[in-house]
Amino acid sequence: MLLVLKNNPISNQYINQFDCLFLEYDFINNLNQTKIMKPIFFKKYVLGLMCAGGLLIVASCSKDDPLSNLTGITTFGFTNDVVKDYNFTVDNSTFVIKNTDSLPYKFDVTKLVAKFTFILGSKVSINNVAQVSGVTVNDFTNEIALKVVAEDGVTIKNYRVLVNVAKTNPEGVKWRKANPNAFDSAFETQEHFFLNGKHFVVLGEQFQWFVSDPASKLYSTTDGVTWKQETIDPATFPVGFGHNIVVKDNKAYCVGYASGVNTFGALQPTLEKNLYTSTDGITWTKTANALDVSRIFSPAFVLGGSIYAFGGNTTSFGSFTGSGAVGTLYYPAAGISNSTLISANGTTFTPTAYTNIPKRTFAASYVYNNKMYIAGGLSTTGTVLNDVWSSTDGVAWTQVSTGGFSARMKASCVVYDNKIWMIGGALADGTSTSAILVSSDGGVTWAAAPAFQALPSTFTPRCNADVFVDATGNLWIVGGESTTLDAGDVIFTPLTDVWIGKLNKI
């Protein structure tokens, strides 16, 4: 805007009749000098005035512009820690503001501070309370109506603000019984392995009166629900019980089992040194005497490209004295190996004596952070154990902990969610448990799984179950044995149900 004054003074009365931007002048005796006092704002109309003895040009306004009817929210989020990184979408067709990803389970939304942008000139309020971005605190537990009024005071947009919080605990596990009776319950031993997209379970007949030959059955499934009995060739299949099978490079290795012969009307076991391998789980190839030392119930590992089979029973029955140590319920094995079978090529298996760790059988096992672990088991005196040991080579073992859990044998361990999960086991009093113990430090400390991960009350307490995690994050519990006491003896009864659970966050 420009005001030019020359020679002749203009009265304030004349200038003030315009709504304009002008400069008040204080004229002094020397009319050729002008003193600028202050600017005053006016709008858009221009008036040209011609004055005698000079020229006066004044920018002026004759009427107001209409106020804007544009309004709306353009961006929305929160300043609070954790939630500030979540993306909220503003839909200006449905007038809904919401987060795509749910906030953490049970996240407190009662005192959130919204940070938002809007069209200039608008006024934003919630329940008639003016909102200041980054300042005003509100409770977003329920849907909130956010009102935006345009500059014209007439145009209004009402938004629905929905803050979605996860309704399901991500650390919880949903358990289901996939199959109540997946395979034949007349067989005492079960061994699971996974090969080429199929889950297999080998059943074994441990001791039967009036049986002339050993027997095995093979079942397969892809989903844990539907199980199929496969046809096996007794001439090539490792028929017997106590199978110890590991899988390496899409090939299954049976590194120990017991066959048998009929003696005086009963099936008498014979521990086999023969190695059996398979690429499809159904047809097997025998390599005679490849194991050098026969054993069963030997925890097996695959680590660093090699196969390991730790310890194991060198006989299939209990103590020659007919009892365990005083105060124990379990018969210890008559013989327990003091060596680990090791093979780097899957063909030659060499027994190497292990050190430090006391001999045991029926121990749980797992691989964690490139180490092999042994947990609990049954000692040579029939006492159940509660210690944990680790090794990188299957020979030298280091004690990790002792007393971290109640003593047990035939427990099942698996690495899940980067933690060790110990499921079930036969306890010192002869009962079995359905409890899940979890360790986050490789087995140093153990704690009971919280209620939202625990197995349901309909789950039968058990020991010796096959436990594993599949490629989609499902945790499987296959079969096992329940225990009962009969005149001071522990009776093991095979279970044939299959349970599958999954962490909600996976």
Short mmCIF file of C-alpha atoms in Angstrom, two decimals:
data_model
loop_
_atom_site.label_atom_id
_atom_site.label_comp_id
_atom_site.label_asym_id
_atom_site.label_seq_id
_atom_site.Cartn_x
_atom_site.Cartn_y
_atom_site.Cartn_z
CA MET A 1 0.00 0.00 0.00
CA LEU A 2 1.27 3.51 -0.76
CA LEU A 3 0.33 6.92 0.54
CA VAL A 4 1.89 9.93 -1.17
CA LEU A 5 1.30 13.43 0.16
CA LYS A 6 2.68 16.59 -1.41
CA ASN A 7 2.27 20.25 -0.35
CA ASN A 8 -1.33 20.13 0.93
CA PRO A 9 -2.36 18.62 4.34
CA ILE A 10 -5.31 16.22 4.44
CA SER A 11 -7.60 16.32 7.43
CA ASN A 12 -7.83 13.23 9.67
CA GLN A 13 -11.58 13.45 9.44
CA TYR A 14 -11.51 12.89 5.72
CA ILE A 15 -9.06 9.96 5.85
CA ASN A 16 -10.77 8.10 8.72
CA GLN A 17 -13.97 7.62 6.79
CA PHE A 18 -12.28 4.78 4.88
CA ASP A 19 -11.63 1.25 6.17
CA CYS A 20 -8.12 1.13 4.89
CA LEU A 21 -4.45 0.80 5.54
CA PHE A 22 -3.11 4.29 5.92
CA LEU A 23 -0.45 6.17 7.70
CA GLU A 24 -1.28 8.83 10.23
CA TYR A 25 0.74 11.93 9.57
CA ASP A 26 1.81 14.62 11.91
CA PHE A 27 2.33 17.62 9.79
CA ILE A 28 4.82 20.15 10.94
CA ASN A 29 5.37 23.68 9.73
CA ASN A 30 7.53 22.48 6.95
CA LEU A 31 4.94 20.76 4.77
CA ASN A 32 7.62 19.18 2.68
CA GLN A 33 8.52 16.95 5.67
CA THR A 34 6.41 14.00 6.64
CA LYS A 35 6.55 12.10 9.99
CA ILE A 36 5.32 8.46 9.89
CA MET A 37 3.67 7.46 13.15
CA LYS A 38 2.19 3.93 12.71
CA PRO A 39 0.54 1.60 10.14
CA ILE A 40 -3.11 0.61 10.42
CA PHE A 41 -4.51 -2.51 8.61
CA PHE A 42 -7.25 -2.33 5.99
CA LYS A 43 -8.59 -4.73 3.39
CA LYS A 44 -8.77 -4.75 -0.39
CA TYR A 45 -10.34 -1.73 -1.96
CA VAL A 46 -8.51 1.18 -3.48
CA LEU A 47 -9.57 4.79 -3.60
CA GLY A 48 -7.68 7.35 -5.53
CA LEU A 49 -8.02 10.90 -4.36
CA MET A 50 -6.92 13.92 -6.26
CA CYS A 51 -6.27 16.86 -4.01
CA ALA A 52 -5.71 20.44 -4.92
CA GLY A 53 -2.09 21.45 -4.87
CA GLY A 54 -0.92 17.83 -4.75
CA LEU A 55 -1.69 14.19 -5.23
CA LEU A 56 -3.03 11.79 -2.58
CA ILE A 57 -3.31 8.06 -3.40
CA VAL A 58 -4.91 5.94 -0.66
CA ALA A 59 -5.37 2.15 -0.72
CA SER A 60 -8.69 1.47 0.90
CA CYS A 61 -11.60 -1.04 1.30
CA SER A 62 -15.23 -0.66 0.71
CA LYS A 63 -16.55 -4.04 2.03
CA ASP A 64 -15.32 -7.28 3.89
CA ASP A 65 -14.36 -10.55 2.15
CA PRO A 66 -16.60 -13.58 3.03
CA LEU A 67 -15.13 -15.81 5.79
CA SER A 68 -13.75 -19.20 4.72
CA ASN A 69 -15.92 -22.31 4.92
CA LEU A 70 -12.96 -24.66 4.50
CA THR A 71 -12.24 -26.86 7.52
CA GLY A 72 -11.03 -30.29 8.58
CA ILE A 73 -8.33 -32.33 10.27
CA THR A 74 -5.29 -33.08 8.09
CA THR A 75 -3.06 -35.18 10.39
CA PHE A 76 -3.53 -36.87 13.77
CA GLY A 77 -1.39 -38.74 16.29
CA PHE A 78 -0.27 -38.73 19.92
CA THR A 79 2.73 -37.37 21.78
CA ASN A 80 2.83 -40.04 24.51
CA ASP A 81 5.73 -42.50 24.62
CA VAL A 82 5.14 -45.84 22.87
CA VAL A 83 1.97 -44.68 21.15
CA LYS A 84 3.66 -41.73 19.41
CA ASP A 85 5.14 -44.10 16.83
CA TYR A 86 1.78 -45.51 15.78
CA ASN A 87 0.22 -44.30 12.54
CA PHE A 88 -3.29 -42.82 12.59
CA THR A 89 -5.23 -42.31 9.37
CA VAL A 90 -7.60 -39.39 8.79
CA ASP A 91 -10.39 -40.31 6.39
CA ASN A 92 -12.07 -37.11 5.21
CA SER A 93 -14.78 -38.98 3.34
CA THR A 94 -16.07 -41.00 6.30
CA PHE A 95 -14.68 -38.60 8.93
CA VAL A 96 -13.08 -41.43 10.89
CA ILE A 97 -9.68 -41.14 12.57
CA LYS A 98 -8.14 -44.43 13.69
CA ASN A 99 -4.94 -46.43 14.05
CA THR A 100 -4.31 -49.31 11.65
CA ASP A 101 -2.11 -51.29 14.06
CA SER A 102 -3.62 -51.87 17.49
CA LEU A 103 -1.88 -50.36 20.48
CA PRO A 104 -0.24 -52.82 22.90
CA TYR A 105 -2.44 -55.12 24.95
CA LYS A 106 -3.92 -53.30 27.98
CA PHE A 107 -2.23 -50.03 26.98
CA ASP A 108 -3.53 -47.12 29.11
CA VAL A 109 -5.35 -44.61 26.88
CA THR A 110 -7.01 -42.61 29.65
CA LYS A 111 -4.54 -39.72 29.51
CA LEU A 112 -3.41 -39.25 25.94
CA VAL A 113 -2.30 -35.99 24.36
CA ALA A 114 -3.29 -35.66 20.71
CA LYS A 115 -1.07 -33.90 18.19
CA PHE A 116 -2.97 -32.78 15.11
CA THR A 117 -3.05 -30.30 12.23
CA PHE A 118 -6.11 -28.65 10.70
CA ILE A 119 -7.15 -26.10 8.08
CA LEU A 120 -6.17 -22.60 9.13
CA GLY A 121 -8.92 -20.62 10.80
CA SER A 122 -10.76 -23.69 12.16
CA LYS A 123 -11.60 -24.32 15.77
CA VAL A 124 -11.27 -27.84 17.23
CA SER A 125 -13.17 -29.07 20.29
CA ILE A 126 -14.18 -32.21 22.18
CA ASN A 127 -17.32 -31.99 24.31
CA ASN A 128 -17.23 -28.20 23.86
CA VAL A 129 -13.70 -28.04 25.25
CA ALA A 130 -11.25 -26.29 22.94
CA GLN A 131 -8.39 -28.57 21.91
CA VAL A 132 -4.78 -27.45 21.71
CA SER A 133 -2.53 -29.74 19.71
CA GLY A 134 0.19 -31.30 21.84
CA VAL A 135 -1.34 -29.94 25.06
CA THR A 136 -4.91 -31.06 25.79
CA VAL A 137 -5.33 -34.37 27.64
CA ASN A 138 -8.27 -36.68 26.91
CA ASP A 139 -9.51 -40.16 27.78
CA PHE A 140 -9.66 -42.24 24.59
CA THR A 141 -10.99 -45.44 26.18
CA ASN A 142 -14.17 -45.07 24.17
CA GLU A 143 -14.91 -43.46 20.81
CA ILE A 144 -14.54 -39.67 20.93
CA ALA A 145 -16.45 -37.09 18.85
CA LEU A 146 -14.08 -34.41 17.61
CA LYS A 147 -15.76 -31.24 16.29
CA VAL A 148 -14.07 -28.91 13.77
CA VAL A 149 -15.73 -25.56 12.93
CA ALA A 150 -14.69 -23.47 9.94
CA GLU A 151 -13.80 -19.78 10.07
CA ASP A 152 -17.32 -18.88 8.98
CA GLY A 153 -18.69 -20.38 12.21
CA VAL A 154 -21.29 -22.30 10.22
CA THR A 155 -19.48 -25.12 8.44
CA ILE A 156 -18.83 -28.07 10.79
CA LYS A 157 -17.15 -31.45 10.40
CA ASN A 158 -17.65 -34.08 13.10
CA TYR A 159 -14.97 -36.78 13.30
CA ARG A 160 -15.09 -40.11 15.12
CA VAL A 161 -11.76 -40.83 16.82
CA LEU A 162 -11.23 -44.56 17.41
CA VAL A 163 -8.12 -45.61 19.34
CA ASN A 164 -7.79 -49.36 18.88
CA VAL A 165 -6.08 -51.31 21.66
CA ALA A 166 -5.21 -55.01 21.25
CA LYS A 167 -7.92 -57.15 22.82
CA THR A 168 -5.85 -60.32 22.84
CA ASN A 169 -2.75 -60.87 24.93
CA PRO A 170 0.10 -61.37 22.43
CA GLU A 171 1.94 -63.54 24.97
CA GLY A 172 -1.04 -65.84 25.42
CA VAL A 173 -1.25 -69.32 23.88
CA LYS A 174 -4.36 -70.77 22.30
CA TRP A 175 -4.38 -74.53 22.84
CA ARG A 176 -6.53 -77.02 20.97
CA LYS A 177 -6.76 -80.79 20.92
CA ALA A 178 -6.02 -81.53 17.27
CA ASN A 179 -6.75 -85.24 17.61
CA PRO A 180 -7.88 -87.21 20.68
CA ASN A 181 -6.58 -90.56 19.43
CA ALA A 182 -4.15 -90.15 16.56
CA PHE A 183 -2.56 -93.61 16.59
CA ASP A 184 -2.59 -97.07 18.14
CA SER A 185 -2.46 -97.03 21.95
CA ALA A 186 -1.20 -100.62 22.20
CA PHE A 187 2.40 -99.60 21.48
CA GLU A 188 4.57 -98.37 24.34
CA THR A 189 7.12 -96.13 22.62
CA GLN A 190 6.62 -93.22 20.24
CA GLU A 191 9.15 -91.24 18.24
CA HIS A 192 8.31 -88.17 16.15
CA PHE A 193 10.30 -86.75 13.26
CA PHE A 194 9.54 -84.23 10.51
CA LEU A 195 10.69 -84.86 6.96
CA ASN A 196 9.78 -83.29 3.60
CA GLY A 197 6.64 -81.54 4.81
CA LYS A 198 5.23 -84.47 6.80
CA HIS A 199 5.16 -85.30 10.49
CA PHE A 200 5.81 -88.95 11.28
CA VAL A 201 5.39 -90.98 14.45
CA VAL A 202 7.02 -94.40 14.80
CA LEU A 203 5.37 -96.71 17.34
CA GLY A 204 7.26 -99.50 19.05
CA GLU A 205 6.30 -102.61 20.99
CA GLN A 206 8.51 -102.85 24.04
CA PHE A 207 7.51 -106.04 25.87
CA GLN A 208 4.62 -108.34 25.12
CA TRP A 209 3.84 -111.85 26.34
CA PHE A 210 2.96 -114.45 23.72
CA VAL A 211 4.32 -112.32 20.89
CA SER A 212 6.60 -114.08 18.45
CA ASP A 213 7.98 -111.03 16.64
CA PRO A 214 8.64 -107.37 17.38
CA ALA A 215 6.24 -104.86 15.84
CA SER A 216 6.16 -101.22 14.78
CA LYS A 217 3.68 -98.91 13.12
CA LEU A 218 4.25 -95.70 11.22
CA TYR A 219 1.78 -92.80 11.05
CA SER A 220 1.99 -89.51 9.15
CA THR A 221 0.16 -86.18 9.10
CA THR A 222 0.52 -82.70 7.67
CA ASP A 223 -1.86 -80.88 10.03
CA GLY A 224 -1.93 -82.91 13.27
CA VAL A 225 -5.63 -83.55 12.78
CA THR A 226 -5.78 -86.29 10.17
CA TRP A 227 -3.31 -89.14 10.65
CA LYS A 228 -2.60 -91.90 8.15
CA GLN A 229 -1.04 -95.27 8.88
CA GLU A 230 1.72 -95.82 6.37
CA THR A 231 2.61 -99.21 4.93
CA ILE A 232 6.12 -100.25 5.94
CA ASP A 233 8.35 -103.05 4.74
CA PRO A 234 9.52 -105.11 7.74
CA ALA A 235 12.54 -106.21 5.74
CA THR A 236 13.93 -102.68 5.52
CA PHE A 237 12.19 -100.80 8.32
CA PRO A 238 13.74 -100.68 11.84
CA VAL A 239 10.98 -102.72 13.46
CA GLY A 240 11.14 -102.64 17.24
CA PHE A 241 10.89 -100.01 19.98
CA GLY A 242 12.77 -97.13 21.55
CA HIS A 243 13.60 -95.50 18.22
CA ASN A 244 15.96 -92.54 18.32
CA ILE A 245 15.53 -90.51 15.11
CA VAL A 246 17.04 -87.20 14.04
CA VAL A 247 16.81 -85.32 10.74
CA LYS A 248 19.75 -83.65 9.04
CA ASP A 249 19.77 -82.17 5.54
CA ASN A 250 16.35 -83.65 4.62
CA LYS A 251 17.40 -87.13 5.65
CA ALA A 252 16.20 -89.10 8.68
CA TYR A 253 18.67 -91.13 10.76
CA CYS A 254 17.63 -93.83 13.20
CA VAL A 255 20.66 -93.92 15.52
CA GLY A 256 19.40 -96.51 17.95
CA TYR A 257 16.47 -98.83 18.63
CA ALA A 258 15.75 -102.28 20.05
CA SER A 259 14.50 -105.21 18.04
CA GLY A 260 13.62 -108.49 19.75
CA VAL A 261 13.23 -112.22 19.69
CA ASN A 262 10.67 -114.45 21.26
CA THR A 263 12.05 -116.35 24.25
CA PHE A 264 9.79 -118.62 26.30
CA GLY A 265 6.65 -116.84 25.14
CA ALA A 266 7.91 -113.29 25.62
CA LEU A 267 9.52 -110.74 23.37
CA GLN A 268 13.08 -110.24 24.57
CA PRO A 269 14.75 -107.04 23.33
CA THR A 270 18.00 -106.79 21.43
CA LEU A 271 19.72 -103.41 21.11
CA GLU A 272 20.74 -102.77 17.52
CA LYS A 273 23.99 -101.30 16.14
CA ASN A 274 22.50 -100.98 12.68
CA LEU A 275 21.99 -97.51 11.20
CA TYR A 276 18.81 -96.82 9.23
CA THR A 277 18.31 -93.81 6.96
CA SER A 278 15.39 -92.49 4.92
CA THR A 279 14.67 -89.60 2.58
CA ASP A 280 10.89 -90.02 2.57
CA GLY A 281 10.19 -91.38 6.08
CA ILE A 282 8.63 -94.57 4.74
CA THR A 283 11.34 -96.48 2.92
CA TRP A 284 14.59 -97.01 4.84
CA THR A 285 18.11 -98.14 4.06
CA LYS A 286 20.08 -100.28 6.51
CA THR A 287 23.81 -99.94 7.18
CA ALA A 288 24.91 -102.84 9.37
CA ASN A 289 26.91 -102.13 12.57
CA ALA A 290 27.45 -98.46 11.66
CA LEU A 291 26.73 -97.31 15.23
CA ASP A 292 29.59 -99.28 16.80
CA VAL A 293 27.91 -99.18 20.24
CA SER A 294 24.23 -100.08 20.66
CA ARG A 295 21.97 -97.95 22.89
CA ILE A 296 18.38 -96.69 23.19
CA PHE A 297 16.67 -93.71 24.84
CA SER A 298 19.65 -91.56 23.92
CA PRO A 299 19.03 -87.77 23.56
CA ALA A 300 20.07 -86.86 20.02
CA PHE A 301 21.16 -83.52 18.57
CA VAL A 302 22.10 -81.98 15.23
CA LEU A 303 24.60 -79.16 15.74
CA GLY A 304 27.19 -77.63 13.43
CA GLY A 305 26.48 -80.18 10.73
CA SER A 306 27.16 -83.17 13.00
CA ILE A 307 24.89 -85.71 14.66
CA TYR A 308 25.25 -86.47 18.37
CA ALA A 309 23.59 -89.17 20.51
CA PHE A 310 24.35 -88.65 24.19
CA GLY A 311 24.56 -91.56 26.63
CA GLY A 312 21.50 -93.79 26.54
CA ASN A 313 20.55 -97.17 27.93
CA THR A 314 22.79 -100.10 27.11
CA THR A 315 20.05 -102.41 28.37
CA SER A 316 16.29 -102.12 28.00
CA PHE A 317 15.30 -102.99 31.57
CA GLY A 318 15.88 -101.78 35.12
CA SER A 319 18.24 -102.44 37.96
CA PHE A 320 19.54 -105.98 38.36
CA THR A 321 18.75 -105.66 42.06
CA GLY A 322 15.07 -105.18 41.26
CA SER A 323 14.74 -101.81 42.99
CA GLY A 324 16.05 -98.31 43.07
CA ALA A 325 17.66 -96.42 45.90
CA VAL A 326 15.83 -96.09 49.22
CA GLY A 327 12.98 -93.60 48.89
CA THR A 328 12.75 -93.81 45.11
CA LEU A 329 9.96 -95.20 42.97
CA TYR A 330 11.82 -95.73 39.73
CA TYR A 331 14.03 -98.59 38.65
CA PRO A 332 17.29 -97.28 37.22
CA ALA A 333 18.63 -98.75 34.01
CA ALA A 334 20.92 -101.72 34.43
CA GLY A 335 23.39 -100.03 32.12
CA ILE A 336 23.90 -96.43 30.98
CA SER A 337 26.41 -95.47 28.34
CA ASN A 338 29.23 -93.10 29.26
CA SER A 339 29.87 -92.02 25.67
CA THR A 340 28.40 -89.83 22.96
CA LEU A 341 28.01 -91.15 19.41
CA ILE A 342 29.30 -88.50 17.01
CA SER A 343 29.08 -88.38 13.23
CA ALA A 344 30.15 -85.55 10.95
CA ASN A 345 29.19 -87.34 7.73
CA GLY A 346 26.08 -89.31 8.71
CA THR A 347 27.85 -92.53 7.83
CA THR A 348 30.51 -93.15 10.46
CA PHE A 349 29.44 -92.88 14.11
CA THR A 350 32.24 -92.83 16.68
CA PRO A 351 31.60 -93.23 20.43
CA THR A 352 33.58 -90.72 22.52
CA ALA A 353 33.56 -90.80 26.30
CA TYR A 354 31.94 -87.69 27.80
CA THR A 355 33.29 -85.91 30.87
CA ASN A 356 32.02 -84.08 33.96
CA ILE A 357 28.32 -84.81 33.63
CA PRO A 358 26.99 -87.70 35.78
CA LYS A 359 25.52 -90.63 33.88
CA ARG A 360 21.76 -90.60 33.46
CA THR A 361 18.86 -91.73 31.32
CA PHE A 362 15.47 -90.25 30.31
CA ALA A 363 16.87 -86.70 30.31
CA ALA A 364 15.26 -83.83 28.42
CA SER A 365 17.37 -82.20 25.72
CA TYR A 366 17.47 -79.11 23.49
CA VAL A 367 19.79 -76.97 21.37
CA TYR A 368 20.05 -73.28 22.29
CA ASN A 369 22.51 -70.62 21.13
CA ASN A 370 24.74 -73.19 19.42
CA LYS A 371 25.01 -75.45 22.46
CA MET A 372 23.55 -78.83 23.36
CA TYR A 373 21.70 -79.06 26.68
CA ILE A 374 20.69 -81.92 28.98
CA ALA A 375 18.07 -81.30 31.69
CA GLY A 376 17.04 -83.59 34.54
CA GLY A 377 16.60 -87.32 34.01
CA LEU A 378 17.03 -90.48 36.06
CA SER A 379 20.31 -91.20 37.82
CA THR A 380 22.04 -94.58 38.13
CA THR A 381 20.48 -94.98 41.58
CA GLY A 382 16.91 -94.31 40.44
CA THR A 383 16.81 -90.72 41.70
CA VAL A 384 15.20 -88.09 39.50
CA LEU A 385 17.40 -85.07 38.78
CA ASN A 386 16.94 -81.30 38.47
CA ASP A 387 20.22 -80.11 36.98
CA VAL A 388 21.09 -78.64 33.56
CA TRP A 389 24.30 -79.17 31.59
CA SER A 390 25.60 -77.78 28.29
CA SER A 391 28.20 -78.77 25.70
CA THR A 392 29.45 -77.61 22.33
CA ASP A 393 31.00 -80.94 21.30
CA GLY A 394 28.98 -83.61 23.14
CA VAL A 395 32.08 -84.62 25.10
CA ALA A 396 32.97 -81.89 27.60
CA TRP A 397 29.91 -80.81 29.62
CA THR A 398 29.52 -77.77 31.88
CA GLN A 399 26.93 -77.50 34.61
CA VAL A 400 24.52 -74.65 33.94
CA SER A 401 22.32 -74.91 37.03
CA THR A 402 20.97 -77.19 39.71
CA GLY A 403 17.72 -76.93 41.63
CA GLY A 404 16.14 -74.59 39.09
CA PHE A 405 13.05 -76.81 38.81
CA SER A 406 11.48 -79.66 40.73
CA ALA A 407 13.28 -82.92 39.91
CA ARG A 408 11.80 -84.91 37.03
CA MET A 409 12.57 -87.38 34.29
CA LYS A 410 11.08 -87.86 30.83
CA ALA A 411 10.31 -84.15 30.58
CA SER A 412 10.13 -82.59 27.11
CA CYS A 413 12.00 -79.43 26.13
CA VAL A 414 11.73 -77.20 23.08
CA VAL A 415 12.99 -73.75 22.09
CA TYR A 416 10.00 -71.48 21.48
CA ASP A 417 9.95 -67.69 21.22
CA ASN A 418 13.70 -67.77 21.96
CA LYS A 419 12.98 -69.33 25.36
CA ILE A 420 13.23 -72.88 26.64
CA TRP A 421 9.86 -74.48 27.35
CA MET A 422 9.90 -77.60 29.55
CA ILE A 423 6.62 -79.49 29.35
CA GLY A 424 5.48 -82.23 31.70
CA GLY A 425 7.69 -84.92 33.21
CA ALA A 426 7.49 -87.70 35.78
CA LEU A 427 8.13 -86.32 39.28
CA ALA A 428 9.82 -87.85 42.30
CA ASP A 429 6.49 -88.97 43.80
CA GLY A 430 5.55 -90.99 40.72
CA THR A 431 3.01 -88.51 39.38
CA SER A 432 3.22 -86.69 36.09
CA THR A 433 2.66 -82.99 35.58
CA SER A 434 0.99 -80.82 32.96
CA ALA A 435 2.94 -77.75 34.05
CA ILE A 436 5.01 -75.70 31.62
CA LEU A 437 8.28 -74.23 32.89
CA VAL A 438 10.01 -71.48 30.92
CA SER A 439 13.64 -70.34 30.95
CA SER A 440 14.80 -67.14 29.24
CA ASP A 441 18.51 -67.67 29.98
CA GLY A 442 19.23 -71.07 28.50
CA GLY A 443 18.31 -73.08 31.58
CA VAL A 444 19.90 -71.15 34.44
CA THR A 445 16.58 -70.09 35.94
CA TRP A 446 13.09 -71.48 35.42
CA ALA A 447 9.61 -70.13 36.15
CA ALA A 448 6.11 -71.48 35.74
CA ALA A 449 4.43 -70.28 32.57
CA PRO A 450 1.71 -67.70 33.33
CA ALA A 451 -1.93 -68.76 33.28
CA PHE A 452 -2.48 -67.33 29.79
CA GLN A 453 0.08 -69.81 28.43
CA ALA A 454 -0.72 -72.83 30.58
CA LEU A 455 -2.29 -75.98 29.18
CA PRO A 456 -6.05 -76.34 29.74
CA SER A 457 -7.49 -78.43 32.55
CA THR A 458 -8.56 -81.08 30.03
CA PHE A 459 -4.94 -81.82 29.17
CA THR A 460 -3.79 -85.10 30.74
CA PRO A 461 -0.59 -84.72 32.80
CA ARG A 462 2.16 -86.68 31.10
CA CYS A 463 5.80 -87.44 30.56
CA ASN A 464 7.85 -88.55 27.56
CA ALA A 465 5.81 -86.57 25.02
CA ASP A 466 7.22 -85.51 21.67
CA VAL A 467 7.31 -81.69 21.69
CA PHE A 468 8.37 -79.52 18.76
CA VAL A 469 7.67 -76.28 16.89
CA ASP A 470 6.67 -76.34 13.23
CA ALA A 471 7.54 -73.88 10.47
CA THR A 472 4.47 -71.69 11.13
CA GLY A 473 5.11 -71.26 14.85
CA ASN A 474 2.75 -73.93 16.16
CA LEU A 475 3.86 -75.74 19.32
CA TRP A 476 2.97 -79.45 19.16
CA ILE A 477 2.62 -81.97 21.98
CA VAL A 478 2.29 -85.49 20.61
CA GLY A 479 1.38 -88.45 22.79
CA GLY A 480 3.53 -89.41 25.75
CA GLU A 481 2.71 -91.40 28.87
CA SER A 482 0.54 -90.87 31.90
CA THR A 483 1.61 -92.34 35.26
CA THR A 484 -0.26 -94.11 38.04
CA LEU A 485 0.90 -95.80 41.24
CA ASP A 486 0.16 -99.47 41.80
CA ALA A 487 1.43 -101.09 45.02
CA GLY A 488 4.47 -98.83 45.04
CA ASP A 489 5.25 -99.25 41.37
CA VAL A 490 4.91 -96.53 38.75
CA ILE A 491 2.79 -97.67 35.82
CA PHE A 492 3.29 -95.86 32.51
CA THR A 493 0.33 -95.80 30.11
CA PRO A 494 0.71 -94.60 26.49
CA LEU A 495 -1.23 -91.52 25.38
CA THR A 496 -2.20 -90.97 21.75
CA ASP A 497 -3.69 -87.47 21.71
CA VAL A 498 -2.19 -84.49 19.87
CA TRP A 499 -2.29 -80.89 21.14
CA ILE A 500 -1.31 -77.80 19.21
CA GLY A 501 -0.84 -74.31 20.62
CA LYS A 502 0.41 -71.01 19.30
CA LEU A 503 1.51 -67.71 20.79
CA ASN A 504 -0.97 -65.03 19.78
CA LYS A 505 1.82 -62.73 18.62
CA ILE A 506 3.18 -65.27 16.10
#
